[in-house]
PDB file of C-alpha atoms in Angstrom:
ATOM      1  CA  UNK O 163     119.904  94.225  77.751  1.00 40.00           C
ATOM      2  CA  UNK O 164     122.592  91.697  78.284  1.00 47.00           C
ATOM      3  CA  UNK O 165     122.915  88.473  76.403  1.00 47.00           C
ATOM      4  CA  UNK O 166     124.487  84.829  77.447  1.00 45.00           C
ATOM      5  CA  UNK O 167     127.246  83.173  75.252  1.00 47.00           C
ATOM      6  CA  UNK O 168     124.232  81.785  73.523  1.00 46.00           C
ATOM      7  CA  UNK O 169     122.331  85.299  72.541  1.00 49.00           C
ATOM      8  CA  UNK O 170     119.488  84.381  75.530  1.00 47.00           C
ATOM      9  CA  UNK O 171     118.323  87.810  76.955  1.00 46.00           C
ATOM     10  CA  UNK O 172     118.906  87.824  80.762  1.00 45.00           C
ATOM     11  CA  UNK O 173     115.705  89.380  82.006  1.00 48.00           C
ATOM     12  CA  UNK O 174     114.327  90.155  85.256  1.00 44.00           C
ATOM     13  CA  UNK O 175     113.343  86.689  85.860  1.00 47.00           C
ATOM     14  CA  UNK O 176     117.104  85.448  85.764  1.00 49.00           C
ATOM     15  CA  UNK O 177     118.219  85.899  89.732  1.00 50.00           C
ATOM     16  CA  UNK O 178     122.039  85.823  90.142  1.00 45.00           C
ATOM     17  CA  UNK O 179     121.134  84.799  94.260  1.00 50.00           C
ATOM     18  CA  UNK O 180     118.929  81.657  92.949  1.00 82.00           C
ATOM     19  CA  UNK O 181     119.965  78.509  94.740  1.00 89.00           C
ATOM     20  CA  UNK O 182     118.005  75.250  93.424  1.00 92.00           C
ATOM     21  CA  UNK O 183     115.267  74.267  95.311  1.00 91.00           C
ATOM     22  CA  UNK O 184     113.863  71.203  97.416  1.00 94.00           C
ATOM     23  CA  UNK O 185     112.661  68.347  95.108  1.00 94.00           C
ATOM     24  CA  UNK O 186     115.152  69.241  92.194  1.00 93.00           C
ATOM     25  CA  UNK O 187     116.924  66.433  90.196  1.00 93.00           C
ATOM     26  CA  UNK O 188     120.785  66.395  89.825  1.00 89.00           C
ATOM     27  CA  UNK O 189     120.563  64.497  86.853  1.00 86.00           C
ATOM     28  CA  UNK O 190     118.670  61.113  87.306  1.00 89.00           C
ATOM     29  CA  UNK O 191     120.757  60.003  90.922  1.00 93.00           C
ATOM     30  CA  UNK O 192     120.252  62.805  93.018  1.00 96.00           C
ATOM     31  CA  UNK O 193     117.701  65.022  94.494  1.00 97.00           C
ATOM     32  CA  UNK O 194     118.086  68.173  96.113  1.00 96.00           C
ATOM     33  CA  UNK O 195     116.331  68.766  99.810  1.00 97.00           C
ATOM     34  CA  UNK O 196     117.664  72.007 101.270  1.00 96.00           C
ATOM     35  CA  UNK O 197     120.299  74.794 100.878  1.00 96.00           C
ATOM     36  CA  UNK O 198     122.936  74.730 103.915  1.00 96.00           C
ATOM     37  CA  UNK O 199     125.072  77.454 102.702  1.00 94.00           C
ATOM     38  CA  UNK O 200     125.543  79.781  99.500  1.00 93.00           C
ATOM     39  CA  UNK O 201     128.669  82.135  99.518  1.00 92.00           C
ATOM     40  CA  UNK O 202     129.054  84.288  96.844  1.00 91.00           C
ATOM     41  CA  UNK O 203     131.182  81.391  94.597  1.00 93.00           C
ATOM     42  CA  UNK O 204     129.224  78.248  95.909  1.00 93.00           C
ATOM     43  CA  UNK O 205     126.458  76.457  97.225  1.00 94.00           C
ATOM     44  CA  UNK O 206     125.713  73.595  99.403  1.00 95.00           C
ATOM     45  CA  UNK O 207     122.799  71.037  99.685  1.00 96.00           C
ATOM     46  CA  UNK O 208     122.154  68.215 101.948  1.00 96.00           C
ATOM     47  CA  UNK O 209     120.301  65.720  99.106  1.00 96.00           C
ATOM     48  CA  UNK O 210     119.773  62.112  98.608  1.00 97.00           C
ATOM     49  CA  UNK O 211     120.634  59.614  96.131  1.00 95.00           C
ATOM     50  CA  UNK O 212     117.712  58.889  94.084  1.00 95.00           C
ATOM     51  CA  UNK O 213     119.257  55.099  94.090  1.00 94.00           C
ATOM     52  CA  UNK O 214     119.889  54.230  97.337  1.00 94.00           C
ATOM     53  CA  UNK O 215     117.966  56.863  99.226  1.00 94.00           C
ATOM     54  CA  UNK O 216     121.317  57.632 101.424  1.00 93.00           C
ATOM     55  CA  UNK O 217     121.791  61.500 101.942  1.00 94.00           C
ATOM     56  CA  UNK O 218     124.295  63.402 100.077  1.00 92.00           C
ATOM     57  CA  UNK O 219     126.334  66.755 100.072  1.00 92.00           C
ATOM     58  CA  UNK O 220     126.352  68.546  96.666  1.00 94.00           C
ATOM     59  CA  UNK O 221     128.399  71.358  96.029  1.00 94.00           C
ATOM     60  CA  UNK O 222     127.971  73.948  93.444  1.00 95.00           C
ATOM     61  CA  UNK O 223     129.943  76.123  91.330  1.00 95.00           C
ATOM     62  CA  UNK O 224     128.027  79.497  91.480  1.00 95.00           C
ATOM     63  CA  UNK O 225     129.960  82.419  91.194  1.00 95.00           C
ATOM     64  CA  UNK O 226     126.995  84.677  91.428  1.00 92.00           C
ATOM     65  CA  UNK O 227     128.788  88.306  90.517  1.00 93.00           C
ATOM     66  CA  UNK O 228     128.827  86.363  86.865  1.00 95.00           C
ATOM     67  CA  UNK O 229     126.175  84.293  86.517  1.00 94.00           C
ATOM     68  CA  UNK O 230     122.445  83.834  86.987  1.00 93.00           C
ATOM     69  CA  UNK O 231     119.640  81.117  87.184  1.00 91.00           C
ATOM     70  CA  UNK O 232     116.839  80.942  84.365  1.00 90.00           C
ATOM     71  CA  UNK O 233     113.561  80.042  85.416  1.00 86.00           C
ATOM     72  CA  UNK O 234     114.396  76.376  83.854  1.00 83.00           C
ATOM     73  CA  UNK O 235     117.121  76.326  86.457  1.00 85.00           C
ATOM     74  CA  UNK O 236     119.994  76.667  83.596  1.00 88.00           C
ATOM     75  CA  UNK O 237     123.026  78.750  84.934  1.00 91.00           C
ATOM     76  CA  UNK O 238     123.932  81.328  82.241  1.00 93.00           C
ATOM     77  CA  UNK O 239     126.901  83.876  81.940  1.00 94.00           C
ATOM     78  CA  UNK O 240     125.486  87.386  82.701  1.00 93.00           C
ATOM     79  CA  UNK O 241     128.124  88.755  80.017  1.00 93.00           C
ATOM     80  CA  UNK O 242     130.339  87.347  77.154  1.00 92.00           C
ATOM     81  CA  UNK O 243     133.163  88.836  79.019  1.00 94.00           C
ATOM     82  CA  UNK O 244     133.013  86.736  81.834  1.00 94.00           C
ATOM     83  CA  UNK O 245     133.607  84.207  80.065  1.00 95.00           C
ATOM     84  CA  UNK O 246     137.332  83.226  80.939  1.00 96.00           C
ATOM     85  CA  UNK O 247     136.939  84.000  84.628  1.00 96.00           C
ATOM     86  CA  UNK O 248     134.009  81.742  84.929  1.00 96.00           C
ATOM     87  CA  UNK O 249     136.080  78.986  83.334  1.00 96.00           C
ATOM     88  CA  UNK O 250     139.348  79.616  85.305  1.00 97.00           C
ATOM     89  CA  UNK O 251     137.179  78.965  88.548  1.00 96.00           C
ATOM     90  CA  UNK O 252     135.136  76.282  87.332  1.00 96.00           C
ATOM     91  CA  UNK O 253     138.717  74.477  86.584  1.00 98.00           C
ATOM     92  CA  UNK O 254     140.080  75.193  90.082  1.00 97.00           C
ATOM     93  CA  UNK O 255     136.612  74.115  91.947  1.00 96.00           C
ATOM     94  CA  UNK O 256     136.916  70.592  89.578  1.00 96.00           C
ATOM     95  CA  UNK O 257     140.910  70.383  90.709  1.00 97.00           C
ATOM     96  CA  UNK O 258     139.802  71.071  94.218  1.00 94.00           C
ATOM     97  CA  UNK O 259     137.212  68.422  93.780  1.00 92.00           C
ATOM     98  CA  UNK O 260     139.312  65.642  92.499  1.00 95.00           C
ATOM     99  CA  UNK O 261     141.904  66.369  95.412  1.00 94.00           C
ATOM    100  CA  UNK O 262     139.296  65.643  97.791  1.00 90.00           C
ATOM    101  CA  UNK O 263     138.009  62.436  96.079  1.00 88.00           C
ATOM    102  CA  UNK O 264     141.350  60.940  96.296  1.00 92.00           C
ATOM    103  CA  UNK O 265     141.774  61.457  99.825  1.00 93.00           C
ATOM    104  CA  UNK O 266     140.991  58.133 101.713  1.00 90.00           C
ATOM    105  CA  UNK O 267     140.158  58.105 105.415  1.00 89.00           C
ATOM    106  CA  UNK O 268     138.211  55.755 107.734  1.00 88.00           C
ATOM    107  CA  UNK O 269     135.835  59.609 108.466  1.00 84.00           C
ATOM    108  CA  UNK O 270     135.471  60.542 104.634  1.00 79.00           C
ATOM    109  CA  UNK O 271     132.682  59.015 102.821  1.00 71.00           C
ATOM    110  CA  UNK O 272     132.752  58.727  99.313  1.00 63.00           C
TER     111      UNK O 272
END
């Protein structure tokens, strides 16, 4: 039985394929209300901002050959030795993500 970083058992009810579903909160300003896409390093949602009701794109890291969704929608490492991957393409999706923020055009939204 593998373990997380944290010593969590990743069981049969961990699925590294599990994309968050409709209705989900993205902390307390977003909420999720489909999948569009899921590739095997991300996935992408068409939401809406909990504040202003205006719909959203969300973007998330999931590399799913190393990780997997708990039933309380936590992402967890499936081994310790994944580790250092996972964080050296976390860091690239945020420096990839900041790029794109700074980019200003009259057809970007922000």
């Amino acid at each position: 039985m593998s373990r997380d970083p944290n010593g969590i058992s990743m069981d049969e009810t961990m699925q590294s394929s599990a994309a968050l579903g409709p209705g989900i909160l993205i902390s307390e300003s977003a909420r999720i209300l489909e999948l569009v896409f899921q590739d095997p390093f991300y996935a992408g949602y068409s939401a809406e901002s909990t504040i202003t009701g205006a719909k959203i794109g969300i973007t998330e890291y999931y590399p799913a050959d190393l990780v997997a969704r708990a039933p309380s929608g936590d992402v967890l490492l499936q081994s310790l030795e994944s580790q250092d991957l996972f964080n050296l393409g976390r860091d690239r999706f945020m420096a990839e993500a900041e790029a794109l923020a700074s980019l200003s055009h009259p057809n970007l939204l922000h």
